[in-house]
mmCIF file of C-alpha atoms and ligand atoms in Angstrom:
data_model
loop_
_atom_site.group_PDB
_atom_site.id
_atom_site.type_symbol
_atom_site.label_atom_id
_atom_site.label_comp_id
_atom_site.label_asym_id
_atom_site.label_seq_id
_atom_site.Cartn_x
_atom_site.Cartn_y
_atom_site.Cartn_z
ATOM 1 C CA UNK A 1 53.212 32.978 21.694
ATOM 2 C CA UNK A 2 50.314 33.846 19.242
ATOM 3 C CA UNK A 3 47.815 35.404 21.375
ATOM 4 C CA UNK A 4 44.358 35.120 19.629
ATOM 5 C CA UNK A 5 42.383 37.889 20.936
ATOM 6 C CA UNK A 6 45.458 39.899 19.824
ATOM 7 C CA UNK A 7 43.749 40.331 16.207
ATOM 8 C CA UNK A 8 39.572 40.185 16.221
ATOM 9 C CA UNK A 9 38.896 36.522 14.514
ATOM 10 C CA UNK A 10 36.588 35.791 11.796
ATOM 11 C CA UNK A 11 36.447 32.119 12.292
ATOM 12 C CA UNK A 12 35.721 29.324 14.788
ATOM 13 C CA UNK A 13 36.411 26.405 15.023
ATOM 14 C CA UNK A 14 34.962 24.182 17.692
ATOM 15 C CA UNK A 15 35.741 21.010 18.313
ATOM 16 C CA UNK A 16 34.395 18.389 21.123
ATOM 17 C CA UNK A 17 36.831 15.741 21.734
ATOM 18 C CA UNK A 18 36.303 13.357 24.131
ATOM 19 C CA UNK A 19 39.440 10.657 24.044
ATOM 20 C CA UNK A 20 40.228 11.139 20.146
ATOM 21 C CA UNK A 21 44.006 10.493 20.090
ATOM 22 C CA UNK A 22 43.786 7.876 17.172
ATOM 23 C CA UNK A 23 42.100 10.802 15.248
ATOM 24 C CA UNK A 24 44.286 14.048 16.804
ATOM 25 C CA UNK A 25 47.139 13.505 14.906
ATOM 26 C CA UNK A 26 44.772 13.058 11.057
ATOM 27 C CA UNK A 27 42.197 16.205 12.032
ATOM 28 C CA UNK A 28 45.903 18.447 12.693
ATOM 29 C CA UNK A 29 47.032 17.220 9.342
ATOM 30 C CA UNK A 30 43.456 18.127 7.126
ATOM 31 C CA UNK A 31 42.075 20.707 9.573
ATOM 32 C CA UNK A 32 45.373 23.015 9.163
ATOM 33 C CA UNK A 33 46.036 23.495 5.758
ATOM 34 C CA UNK A 34 41.975 24.331 4.996
ATOM 35 C CA UNK A 35 41.738 27.424 8.073
ATOM 36 C CA UNK A 36 45.892 28.571 6.556
ATOM 37 C CA UNK A 37 44.306 28.547 3.405
ATOM 38 C CA UNK A 38 40.950 30.785 4.443
ATOM 39 C CA UNK A 39 43.131 33.188 4.865
ATOM 40 C CA UNK A 40 41.788 34.793 7.834
ATOM 41 C CA UNK A 41 42.268 34.904 11.057
ATOM 42 C CA UNK A 42 40.664 31.340 13.455
ATOM 43 C CA UNK A 43 40.690 29.665 16.377
ATOM 44 C CA UNK A 44 40.674 26.370 16.564
ATOM 45 C CA UNK A 45 38.422 25.632 20.020
ATOM 46 C CA UNK A 46 39.523 21.685 21.905
ATOM 47 C CA UNK A 47 37.439 21.165 23.967
ATOM 48 C CA UNK A 48 38.444 18.180 25.569
ATOM 49 C CA UNK A 49 35.768 16.354 27.404
ATOM 50 C CA UNK A 50 37.159 14.212 30.685
ATOM 51 C CA UNK A 51 39.066 12.263 27.827
ATOM 52 C CA UNK A 52 41.396 9.381 29.831
ATOM 53 C CA UNK A 53 43.467 8.857 26.753
ATOM 54 C CA UNK A 54 46.529 10.656 25.229
ATOM 55 C CA UNK A 55 44.276 13.284 24.384
ATOM 56 C CA UNK A 56 45.312 15.403 26.607
ATOM 57 C CA UNK A 57 49.069 15.396 26.128
ATOM 58 C CA UNK A 58 48.959 15.137 22.075
ATOM 59 C CA UNK A 59 47.005 18.467 22.196
ATOM 60 C CA UNK A 60 49.237 20.363 23.898
ATOM 61 C CA UNK A 61 51.798 19.359 21.270
ATOM 62 C CA UNK A 62 49.895 20.156 18.827
ATOM 63 C CA UNK A 63 49.937 23.513 21.288
ATOM 64 C CA UNK A 64 53.083 24.004 20.723
ATOM 65 C CA UNK A 65 53.794 24.386 16.937
ATOM 66 C CA UNK A 66 50.173 25.616 15.945
ATOM 67 C CA UNK A 67 49.086 28.410 17.312
ATOM 68 C CA UNK A 68 45.877 29.430 16.993
ATOM 69 C CA UNK A 69 45.014 25.914 18.470
ATOM 70 C CA UNK A 70 42.896 27.031 22.231
ATOM 71 C CA UNK A 71 42.688 23.917 24.504
ATOM 72 C CA UNK A 72 39.186 24.200 26.554
ATOM 73 C CA UNK A 73 39.889 21.164 29.430
ATOM 74 C CA UNK A 74 36.188 20.779 31.198
ATOM 75 C CA UNK A 75 36.653 19.058 34.495
ATOM 76 C CA UNK A 76 34.767 15.760 33.908
ATOM 77 C CA UNK A 77 33.227 13.745 30.606
ATOM 78 C CA UNK A 78 29.803 15.814 29.920
ATOM 79 C CA UNK A 79 28.779 14.621 26.514
ATOM 80 C CA UNK A 80 29.258 15.776 23.206
ATOM 81 C CA UNK A 81 26.888 18.750 23.645
ATOM 82 C CA UNK A 82 27.909 20.502 26.507
ATOM 83 C CA UNK A 83 31.855 19.619 25.139
ATOM 84 C CA UNK A 84 29.854 22.217 22.227
ATOM 85 C CA UNK A 85 28.357 24.321 24.642
ATOM 86 C CA UNK A 86 31.403 25.108 26.349
ATOM 87 C CA UNK A 87 33.270 25.501 22.720
ATOM 88 C CA UNK A 88 30.340 27.672 21.303
ATOM 89 C CA UNK A 89 30.955 30.364 25.084
ATOM 90 C CA UNK A 90 33.940 30.353 24.973
ATOM 91 C CA UNK A 91 33.704 31.005 20.716
ATOM 92 C CA UNK A 92 35.657 34.912 19.815
ATOM 93 C CA UNK A 93 35.223 34.719 16.178
ATOM 94 C CA UNK A 94 32.663 36.013 13.910
ATOM 95 C CA UNK A 95 30.963 32.752 12.605
ATOM 96 C CA UNK A 96 31.558 29.058 14.673
ATOM 97 C CA UNK A 97 32.133 26.177 13.125
ATOM 98 C CA UNK A 98 31.197 22.885 14.853
ATOM 99 C CA UNK A 99 33.101 19.694 13.620
ATOM 100 C CA UNK A 100 33.284 16.597 15.285
ATOM 101 C CA UNK A 101 36.961 15.533 15.780
ATOM 102 C CA UNK A 102 36.758 11.847 14.085
ATOM 103 C CA UNK A 103 36.681 13.781 10.575
ATOM 104 C CA UNK A 104 33.264 11.982 9.282
ATOM 105 C CA UNK A 105 32.511 15.451 8.041
ATOM 106 C CA UNK A 106 35.051 17.020 5.804
ATOM 107 C CA UNK A 107 37.308 20.133 7.456
ATOM 108 C CA UNK A 108 37.408 21.385 3.513
ATOM 109 C CA UNK A 109 33.719 22.476 3.057
ATOM 110 C CA UNK A 110 34.346 25.104 5.644
ATOM 111 C CA UNK A 111 35.417 27.573 3.388
ATOM 112 C CA UNK A 112 32.605 27.038 0.899
ATOM 113 C CA UNK A 113 29.226 27.594 4.157
ATOM 114 C CA UNK A 114 31.408 30.421 5.476
ATOM 115 C CA UNK A 115 31.440 31.620 1.752
ATOM 116 C CA UNK A 116 27.724 30.932 1.281
ATOM 117 C CA UNK A 117 27.074 32.469 4.692
ATOM 118 C CA UNK A 118 28.444 36.078 3.328
ATOM 119 C CA UNK A 119 27.572 35.551 0.200
ATOM 120 C CA UNK A 120 23.737 35.242 0.649
ATOM 121 C CA UNK A 121 23.532 37.007 4.230
ATOM 122 C CA UNK A 122 22.666 33.672 6.160
ATOM 123 C CA UNK A 123 23.041 33.080 9.612
ATOM 124 C CA UNK A 124 23.547 29.441 9.930
ATOM 125 C CA UNK A 125 24.583 27.052 7.135
ATOM 126 C CA UNK A 126 23.679 23.579 7.741
ATOM 127 C CA UNK A 127 26.056 20.406 6.509
ATOM 128 C CA UNK A 128 23.672 18.142 5.139
ATOM 129 C CA UNK A 129 24.956 14.349 4.696
ATOM 130 C CA UNK A 130 23.615 12.642 0.549
ATOM 131 C CA UNK A 131 25.177 9.617 1.805
ATOM 132 C CA UNK A 132 25.865 7.552 4.809
ATOM 133 C CA UNK A 133 26.073 4.652 2.833
ATOM 134 C CA UNK A 134 29.759 4.724 5.509
ATOM 135 C CA UNK A 135 28.324 4.228 8.596
ATOM 136 C CA UNK A 136 27.462 1.014 9.327
ATOM 137 C CA UNK A 137 23.168 -0.297 8.351
ATOM 138 C CA UNK A 138 22.113 -0.219 12.156
ATOM 139 C CA UNK A 139 23.403 3.466 12.637
ATOM 140 C CA UNK A 140 22.015 4.465 9.513
ATOM 141 C CA UNK A 141 18.648 3.081 10.603
ATOM 142 C CA UNK A 142 18.656 4.291 13.816
ATOM 143 C CA UNK A 143 19.418 8.133 12.286
ATOM 144 C CA UNK A 144 16.419 7.817 9.796
ATOM 145 C CA UNK A 145 14.262 6.792 13.047
ATOM 146 C CA UNK A 146 15.753 9.769 14.955
ATOM 147 C CA UNK A 147 14.965 12.353 11.469
ATOM 148 C CA UNK A 148 11.760 10.430 11.302
ATOM 149 C CA UNK A 149 10.645 10.796 14.151
ATOM 150 C CA UNK A 150 12.068 14.271 15.348
ATOM 151 C CA UNK A 151 10.465 15.923 12.356
ATOM 152 C CA UNK A 152 7.343 14.327 13.804
ATOM 153 C CA UNK A 153 7.529 15.503 17.344
ATOM 154 C CA UNK A 154 9.498 18.556 17.273
ATOM 155 C CA UNK A 155 8.303 20.047 13.458
ATOM 156 C CA UNK A 156 9.603 19.787 10.138
ATOM 157 C CA UNK A 157 12.019 22.678 10.369
ATOM 158 C CA UNK A 158 14.236 20.282 11.203
ATOM 159 C CA UNK A 159 16.608 19.293 8.152
ATOM 160 C CA UNK A 160 16.955 15.628 7.531
ATOM 161 C CA UNK A 161 20.259 14.492 7.965
ATOM 162 C CA UNK A 162 22.051 17.351 9.654
ATOM 163 C CA UNK A 163 24.305 16.815 12.227
ATOM 164 C CA UNK A 164 26.357 18.868 14.101
ATOM 165 C CA UNK A 165 28.423 20.148 11.318
ATOM 166 C CA UNK A 166 27.189 23.656 10.872
ATOM 167 C CA UNK A 167 27.961 27.193 10.940
ATOM 168 C CA UNK A 168 26.609 30.062 13.317
ATOM 169 C CA UNK A 169 27.109 33.234 13.091
ATOM 170 C CA UNK A 170 27.564 35.764 15.858
ATOM 171 C CA UNK A 171 23.639 36.787 16.521
ATOM 172 C CA UNK A 172 23.120 33.330 16.188
ATOM 173 C CA UNK A 173 25.595 32.308 19.291
ATOM 174 C CA UNK A 174 24.632 35.797 21.290
ATOM 175 C CA UNK A 175 21.124 34.050 21.431
ATOM 176 C CA UNK A 176 22.134 30.364 22.425
ATOM 177 C CA UNK A 177 24.366 32.135 24.940
ATOM 178 C CA UNK A 178 20.732 34.041 26.417
ATOM 179 C CA UNK A 179 19.096 31.217 26.355
ATOM 180 C CA UNK A 180 19.142 29.068 30.368
ATOM 181 C CA UNK A 181 21.908 27.094 30.835
ATOM 182 C CA UNK A 182 20.293 23.355 30.082
ATOM 183 C CA UNK A 183 21.277 20.301 28.316
ATOM 184 C CA UNK A 184 20.830 21.516 24.337
ATOM 185 C CA UNK A 185 20.245 19.965 21.780
ATOM 186 C CA UNK A 186 21.602 21.500 19.089
ATOM 187 C CA UNK A 187 19.925 20.133 16.500
ATOM 188 C CA UNK A 188 16.410 20.598 17.291
ATOM 189 C CA UNK A 189 17.106 24.015 19.251
ATOM 190 C CA UNK A 190 18.912 25.798 16.451
ATOM 191 C CA UNK A 191 16.830 25.543 13.819
ATOM 192 C CA UNK A 192 13.959 26.605 15.501
ATOM 193 C CA UNK A 193 15.029 29.884 16.648
ATOM 194 C CA UNK A 194 13.861 31.184 13.271
ATOM 195 C CA UNK A 195 17.472 32.661 11.870
ATOM 196 C CA UNK A 196 18.137 32.549 7.920
ATOM 197 C CA UNK A 197 19.808 28.954 6.798
ATOM 198 C CA UNK A 198 21.124 28.061 4.249
ATOM 199 C CA UNK A 199 23.558 24.316 3.583
ATOM 200 C CA UNK A 200 25.905 22.661 2.220
ATOM 201 C CA UNK A 201 26.180 18.912 0.589
ATOM 202 C CA UNK A 202 28.545 16.502 1.806
ATOM 203 C CA UNK A 203 29.305 12.347 2.127
ATOM 204 C CA UNK A 204 29.887 11.103 5.674
ATOM 205 C CA UNK A 205 33.327 9.732 5.661
ATOM 206 C CA UNK A 206 33.909 6.574 7.399
ATOM 207 C CA UNK A 207 35.998 7.413 11.108
ATOM 208 C CA UNK A 208 39.483 8.264 10.362
ATOM 209 C CA UNK A 209 40.451 6.427 13.578
ATOM 210 C CA UNK A 210 38.695 4.988 16.318
ATOM 211 C CA UNK A 211 35.680 3.619 17.453
ATOM 212 C CA UNK A 212 32.542 5.874 17.865
ATOM 213 C CA UNK A 213 32.509 7.603 21.257
ATOM 214 C CA UNK A 214 27.795 6.925 21.053
ATOM 215 C CA UNK A 215 27.693 3.445 22.316
ATOM 216 C CA UNK A 216 24.010 2.412 21.755
ATOM 217 C CA UNK A 217 22.531 3.539 25.526
ATOM 218 C CA UNK A 218 24.136 7.122 24.547
ATOM 219 C CA UNK A 219 22.309 7.205 21.124
ATOM 220 C CA UNK A 220 19.005 6.125 23.447
ATOM 221 C CA UNK A 221 19.105 8.993 26.047
ATOM 222 C CA UNK A 222 19.891 11.703 23.172
ATOM 223 C CA UNK A 223 16.757 10.736 21.567
ATOM 224 C CA UNK A 224 14.890 10.323 24.819
ATOM 225 C CA UNK A 225 16.123 13.912 25.684
ATOM 226 C CA UNK A 226 15.164 15.363 21.699
ATOM 227 C CA UNK A 227 11.374 14.374 22.040
ATOM 228 C CA UNK A 228 11.087 15.483 25.903
ATOM 229 C CA UNK A 229 12.830 18.728 25.457
ATOM 230 C CA UNK A 230 10.734 19.512 22.610
ATOM 231 C CA UNK A 231 7.252 17.954 22.707
ATOM 232 C CA UNK A 232 4.276 16.804 25.441
ATOM 233 C CA UNK A 233 3.618 14.257 22.837
ATOM 234 C CA UNK A 234 4.682 11.457 24.632
ATOM 235 C CA UNK A 235 2.531 12.754 27.957
ATOM 236 C CA UNK A 236 -0.366 13.218 26.208
ATOM 237 C CA UNK A 237 -0.143 9.654 24.359
ATOM 238 C CA UNK A 238 0.211 8.601 27.904
ATOM 239 C CA UNK A 239 -2.761 9.930 29.021
ATOM 240 C CA UNK A 240 -4.868 8.422 25.773
ATOM 241 C CA UNK A 241 -3.494 4.958 26.917
ATOM 242 C CA UNK A 242 -4.722 5.419 29.656
ATOM 243 C CA UNK A 243 -8.181 7.004 28.644
ATOM 244 C CA UNK A 244 -8.368 3.660 26.251
ATOM 245 C CA UNK A 245 -8.217 1.172 29.477
ATOM 246 C CA UNK A 246 -10.260 2.595 30.962
ATOM 247 C CA UNK A 247 -12.772 1.910 28.490
ATOM 248 C CA UNK A 248 -11.336 -1.722 28.051
ATOM 249 C CA UNK A 249 -11.081 -1.540 32.064
ATOM 250 C CA UNK A 250 -15.003 -0.600 31.887
ATOM 251 C CA UNK A 251 -16.287 -3.865 29.046
ATOM 252 C CA UNK A 252 -14.465 -6.188 30.673
ATOM 253 C CA UNK A 253 -16.287 -4.804 34.184
ATOM 254 C CA UNK A 254 -19.947 -5.351 32.204
ATOM 255 C CA UNK A 255 -19.044 -8.466 30.885
ATOM 256 C CA UNK A 256 -18.101 -10.103 33.779
ATOM 257 C CA UNK A 257 -21.599 -8.761 35.865
ATOM 258 C CA UNK A 258 -23.049 -10.772 32.659
ATOM 259 C CA UNK A 259 -21.342 -13.402 33.445
ATOM 260 C CA UNK A 260 -22.273 -12.919 37.589
ATOM 261 C CA UNK A 261 -25.842 -12.545 36.631
ATOM 262 C CA UNK A 262 -26.372 -15.829 34.200
ATOM 263 C CA UNK A 263 -24.886 -17.629 37.378
ATOM 264 C CA UNK A 264 -22.161 -19.608 35.842
ATOM 265 C CA UNK A 265 -18.900 -18.684 37.355
ATOM 266 C CA UNK A 266 -16.252 -16.799 35.262
ATOM 267 C CA UNK A 267 -13.313 -19.051 34.701
ATOM 268 C CA UNK A 268 -11.466 -16.730 36.555
ATOM 269 C CA UNK A 269 -7.399 -17.580 37.093
ATOM 270 C CA UNK A 270 -6.454 -16.091 33.041
ATOM 271 C CA UNK A 271 -9.050 -13.045 33.004
ATOM 272 C CA UNK A 272 -7.636 -12.060 36.063
ATOM 273 C CA UNK A 273 -3.964 -12.958 35.963
ATOM 274 C CA UNK A 274 -4.305 -10.765 32.189
ATOM 275 C CA UNK A 275 -6.183 -7.775 33.677
ATOM 276 C CA UNK A 276 -3.685 -7.601 36.349
ATOM 277 C CA UNK A 277 -0.412 -7.843 33.897
ATOM 278 C CA UNK A 278 -1.801 -5.611 31.597
ATOM 279 C CA UNK A 279 -3.153 -2.577 33.706
ATOM 280 C CA UNK A 280 -0.003 -2.889 35.776
ATOM 281 C CA UNK A 281 1.932 -2.118 32.611
ATOM 282 C CA UNK A 282 0.324 0.895 31.292
ATOM 283 C CA UNK A 283 0.222 2.588 34.620
ATOM 284 C CA UNK A 284 4.171 2.106 34.746
ATOM 285 C CA UNK A 285 4.079 3.142 31.154
ATOM 286 C CA UNK A 286 2.714 6.171 32.121
ATOM 287 C CA UNK A 287 4.172 7.309 35.393
ATOM 288 C CA UNK A 288 7.584 6.518 33.401
ATOM 289 C CA UNK A 289 6.328 9.064 30.961
ATOM 290 C CA UNK A 290 5.331 11.654 33.709
ATOM 291 C CA UNK A 291 9.155 10.595 35.389
ATOM 292 C CA UNK A 292 11.081 11.681 32.120
ATOM 293 C CA UNK A 293 9.287 15.022 32.625
ATOM 294 C CA UNK A 294 9.586 15.672 36.424
ATOM 295 C CA UNK A 295 13.403 14.613 36.142
ATOM 296 C CA UNK A 296 14.014 17.913 33.418
ATOM 297 C CA UNK A 297 12.103 19.826 35.547
ATOM 298 C CA UNK A 298 14.057 19.026 38.095
ATOM 299 C CA UNK A 299 17.136 19.703 36.403
ATOM 300 C CA UNK A 300 16.334 23.013 34.936
ATOM 301 C CA UNK A 301 14.870 23.953 38.512
ATOM 302 C CA UNK A 302 18.732 22.807 39.757
ATOM 303 C CA UNK A 303 19.821 24.829 36.845
ATOM 304 C CA UNK A 304 23.707 23.493 37.374
ATOM 305 C CA UNK A 305 26.044 23.629 34.428
ATOM 306 C CA UNK A 306 26.163 21.707 32.469
ATOM 307 C CA UNK A 307 29.676 21.921 31.897
ATOM 308 C CA UNK A 308 33.003 22.954 34.049
ATOM 309 C CA UNK A 309 35.665 24.237 33.158
ATOM 310 C CA UNK A 310 38.964 23.848 34.134
ATOM 311 C CA UNK A 311 41.213 25.191 32.109
ATOM 312 C CA UNK A 312 41.430 27.888 29.258
ATOM 313 C CA UNK A 313 44.557 27.924 27.112
ATOM 314 C CA UNK A 314 43.724 31.219 26.316
ATOM 315 C CA UNK A 315 43.429 32.544 29.050
ATOM 316 C CA UNK A 316 46.899 31.829 30.445
ATOM 317 C CA UNK A 317 47.989 34.176 27.819
ATOM 318 C CA UNK A 318 48.575 37.821 28.848
HETATM 319 N N1 UDP B 401 32.030 13.453 22.379
HETATM 320 C C1 UDP B 401 32.537 14.037 23.469
HETATM 321 N N2 UDP B 401 31.977 13.975 24.795
HETATM 322 C C2 UDP B 401 31.882 12.370 24.542
HETATM 323 C C3 UDP B 401 30.861 11.623 23.687
HETATM 324 C C4 UDP B 401 31.725 12.240 22.342
HETATM 325 O O1 UDP B 401 32.981 14.989 23.318
HETATM 326 O O2 UDP B 401 30.789 12.274 26.097
HETATM 327 C C5 UDP B 401 32.705 13.994 21.027
HETATM 328 C C6 UDP B 401 33.520 13.011 19.940
HETATM 329 O O3 UDP B 401 35.145 12.850 20.782
HETATM 330 C C7 UDP B 401 33.313 13.265 18.901
HETATM 331 C C8 UDP B 401 31.985 13.897 18.971
HETATM 332 O O4 UDP B 401 31.267 14.086 19.857
HETATM 333 O O5 UDP B 401 34.304 13.949 18.014
HETATM 334 C C9 UDP B 401 30.767 13.172 17.912
HETATM 335 O O6 UDP B 401 31.439 11.779 18.634
HETATM 336 P P1 UDP B 401 31.488 10.058 17.939
HETATM 337 O O7 UDP B 401 32.116 10.738 16.088
HETATM 338 O O8 UDP B 401 31.736 9.046 18.691
HETATM 339 O O9 UDP B 401 29.175 9.758 17.427
HETATM 340 P P2 UDP B 401 29.495 9.627 16.087
HETATM 341 O O10 UDP B 401 30.056 9.720 14.787
HETATM 342 O O11 UDP B 401 29.272 7.583 16.517
HETATM 343 O O12 UDP B 401 27.789 9.179 16.587
HETATM 344 MG MG1 MG B 402 31.377 10.464 14.239
#
């Protein structure tokens, strides 16, 4: 069997995979010729993120004919970013490229990324989507809102429309490894490290097969995680809303006292209920904001790994 450790590896491709039985054959058919054509020693880390369909069997079959394919199996579904972390931590290449299994990002661009990194001495090359017309209108709008918000909150260093298709040099991967093991949002974290970066543009294609593994609730979670891990602005927002409501409350107090002094009985009901509801809502909102951060502190203090590896085919080769 071909041992990926026996030669120094130039390029590691990290592919997080969750229930991609329809996409895998197409992935192999498109990725392999590109990588073989590069003429560089490479490895493909297929990180099986707890798939429950035929993905594990398919990967096993593919590996018999494709020795550079290395399977890393996680014990349970841990999420896209955690699967990426698992792959990056184990990658051996001088450069690592992360790419989704559904081929929405073209593997044909990988040699260009490598060439650009080498020619310009770059540590990061982002794959930037020029055209998302193949995504659904809903996905496009939510993605646009996400990137807008991230640039506002986390800073303009976040490249717009750069997803998780990117090339990283060994120094960047090693830097990532030194960071505490928490839920990482790579598309925000990596730009913030300050390494020299470039980009390659391409058109985003439709999913090769199957359906999205990012339903709405996962997108909302990603957005919440992105905001709370890069900005304390929401906490300040809670404070601001709290301050404004105290002012409004004071105005109400003055008004009530005036009505009381003029002797006419206040109508009571409506204003009472409105005040009650409004301030109840504001308090819940502020509590919720605090809760988001407390939850992050809680997870950080627990310091549990975000993934557990059940198997790495490279470790079986002796
Ligand atoms: N994925 C994963 N774990 C998950 C969800 C997704 O490893 O819990 C993988 C998935 O197989 C794919 C990539 O992450 O390779 C991106 O997912 P998808 O294409 O479904 O997201 P979208 O492009 O719709 O945002
Ligand atoms: Mg996709």
